[in-house]
Amino acid sequence: MWQRFLRLLTIGFNAYSFYSNPVRFIVSILCVILVPYLAYIFWGTVIVILLAAAGIYLIYRIFTTQKNTGRYY
């Protein structure tokens, strides 16, 4: 019973929010939906950049040690 009452209150509040300012209502829903994906994209990009930098550094170290030792394969 309480769940139905709360659901009716939320539906009424959402309807009033949409009626009072539909643009803000739609933008807020899109923000709530998109923010987690943007966080995944951000941290995924940071991890990929760190892995690429580590790979470039390791390749650079391999070439410089081969150059200093004089051994080429």
PDB file of C-alpha atoms in Angstrom:
ATOM      1  CA  MET A   1       0.000   0.000   0.000  1.00  0.00           C
ATOM      2  CA  TRP A   2       2.786   2.423   0.907  1.00  0.00           C
ATOM      3  CA  GLN A   3       4.578   1.608  -2.320  1.00  0.00           C
ATOM      4  CA  ARG A   4       1.520   2.569  -4.343  1.00  0.00           C
ATOM      5  CA  PHE A   5       1.175   5.797  -2.397  1.00  0.00           C
ATOM      6  CA  LEU A   6       4.841   6.648  -2.915  1.00  0.00           C
ATOM      7  CA  ARG A   7       4.603   5.743  -6.587  1.00  0.00           C
ATOM      8  CA  LEU A   8       1.620   8.069  -6.991  1.00  0.00           C
ATOM      9  CA  LEU A   9       3.515  10.866  -5.249  1.00  0.00           C
ATOM     10  CA  THR A  10       6.534  10.366  -7.501  1.00  0.00           C
ATOM     11  CA  ILE A  11       4.398  10.260 -10.616  1.00  0.00           C
ATOM     12  CA  GLY A  12       2.663  13.457  -9.521  1.00  0.00           C
ATOM     13  CA  PHE A  13       5.952  15.180  -8.763  1.00  0.00           C
ATOM     14  CA  ASN A  14       7.401  14.097 -12.117  1.00  0.00           C
ATOM     15  CA  ALA A  15       4.303  15.299 -13.955  1.00  0.00           C
ATOM     16  CA  TYR A  16       4.446  18.652 -12.155  1.00  0.00           C
ATOM     17  CA  SER A  17       8.172  19.002 -12.907  1.00  0.00           C
ATOM     18  CA  PHE A  18       7.573  18.235 -16.566  1.00  0.00           C
ATOM     19  CA  TYR A  19       4.661  20.672 -16.722  1.00  0.00           C
ATOM     20  CA  SER A  20       6.546  23.495 -15.004  1.00  0.00           C
ATOM     21  CA  ASN A  21       9.733  23.227 -17.092  1.00  0.00           C
ATOM     22  CA  PRO A  22       9.889  20.433 -19.678  1.00  0.00           C
ATOM     23  CA  VAL A  23      13.365  21.306 -20.955  1.00  0.00           C
ATOM     24  CA  ARG A  24      14.931  21.108 -17.494  1.00  0.00           C
ATOM     25  CA  PHE A  25      13.060  17.858 -16.800  1.00  0.00           C
ATOM     26  CA  ILE A  26      14.340  16.199 -19.978  1.00  0.00           C
ATOM     27  CA  VAL A  27      17.879  17.513 -19.480  1.00  0.00           C
ATOM     28  CA  SER A  28      17.957  16.255 -15.899  1.00  0.00           C
ATOM     29  CA  ILE A  29      16.806  12.790 -16.982  1.00  0.00           C
ATOM     30  CA  LEU A  30      19.452  12.726 -19.730  1.00  0.00           C
ATOM     31  CA  CYS A  31      22.121  13.816 -17.234  1.00  0.00           C
ATOM     32  CA  VAL A  32      21.148  11.088 -14.806  1.00  0.00           C
ATOM     33  CA  ILE A  33      21.292   8.549 -17.611  1.00  0.00           C
ATOM     34  CA  LEU A  34      24.525   9.782 -19.234  1.00  0.00           C
ATOM     35  CA  VAL A  35      26.730  10.634 -16.232  1.00  0.00           C
ATOM     36  CA  PRO A  36      27.731   7.012 -15.460  1.00  0.00           C
ATOM     37  CA  TYR A  37      28.664   6.421 -19.096  1.00  0.00           C
ATOM     38  CA  LEU A  38      30.725   9.604 -19.148  1.00  0.00           C
ATOM     39  CA  ALA A  39      32.554   8.435 -16.027  1.00  0.00           C
ATOM     40  CA  TYR A  40      33.328   5.082 -17.683  1.00  0.00           C
ATOM     41  CA  ILE A  41      34.541   6.863 -20.812  1.00  0.00           C
ATOM     42  CA  PHE A  42      36.756   9.218 -18.760  1.00  0.00           C
ATOM     43  CA  TRP A  43      38.410   6.524 -16.647  1.00  0.00           C
ATOM     44  CA  GLY A  44      38.730   4.211 -19.645  1.00  0.00           C
ATOM     45  CA  THR A  45      40.511   6.970 -21.538  1.00  0.00           C
ATOM     46  CA  VAL A  46      42.843   7.620 -18.601  1.00  0.00           C
ATOM     47  CA  ILE A  47      43.733   3.916 -18.370  1.00  0.00           C
ATOM     48  CA  VAL A  48      44.332   3.627 -22.130  1.00  0.00           C
ATOM     49  CA  ILE A  49      46.594   6.701 -22.116  1.00  0.00           C
ATOM     50  CA  LEU A  50      48.597   5.304 -19.175  1.00  0.00           C
ATOM     51  CA  LEU A  51      48.996   1.922 -20.887  1.00  0.00           C
ATOM     52  CA  ALA A  52      50.058   3.585 -24.146  1.00  0.00           C
ATOM     53  CA  ALA A  53      52.634   5.721 -22.305  1.00  0.00           C
ATOM     54  CA  ALA A  54      54.004   2.638 -20.527  1.00  0.00           C
ATOM     55  CA  GLY A  55      54.249   0.781 -23.841  1.00  0.00           C
ATOM     56  CA  ILE A  56      56.047   3.657 -25.550  1.00  0.00           C
ATOM     57  CA  TYR A  57      58.463   3.931 -22.628  1.00  0.00           C
ATOM     58  CA  LEU A  58      59.225   0.209 -22.677  1.00  0.00           C
ATOM     59  CA  ILE A  59      59.812   0.225 -26.443  1.00  0.00           C
ATOM     60  CA  TYR A  60      62.106   3.254 -26.016  1.00  0.00           C
ATOM     61  CA  ARG A  61      64.085   1.445 -23.298  1.00  0.00           C
ATOM     62  CA  ILE A  62      64.484  -1.628 -25.499  1.00  0.00           C
ATOM     63  CA  PHE A  63      65.842   0.435 -28.390  1.00  0.00           C
ATOM     64  CA  THR A  64      68.206   2.479 -26.233  1.00  0.00           C
ATOM     65  CA  THR A  65      69.688  -0.604 -24.521  1.00  0.00           C
ATOM     66  CA  GLN A  66      70.235  -2.288 -27.888  1.00  0.00           C
ATOM     67  CA  LYS A  67      71.884   0.869 -29.203  1.00  0.00           C
ATOM     68  CA  ASN A  68      74.217   1.090 -26.200  1.00  0.00           C
ATOM     69  CA  THR A  69      75.232  -2.599 -26.279  1.00  0.00           C
ATOM     70  CA  GLY A  70      75.716  -2.628 -30.046  1.00  0.00           C
ATOM     71  CA  ARG A  71      73.655  -5.756 -30.559  1.00  0.00           C
ATOM     72  CA  TYR A  72      70.996  -5.654 -33.255  1.00  0.00           C
ATOM     73  CA  TYR A  73      68.782  -8.608 -33.963  1.00  0.00           C
TER      74      TYR A  73
END
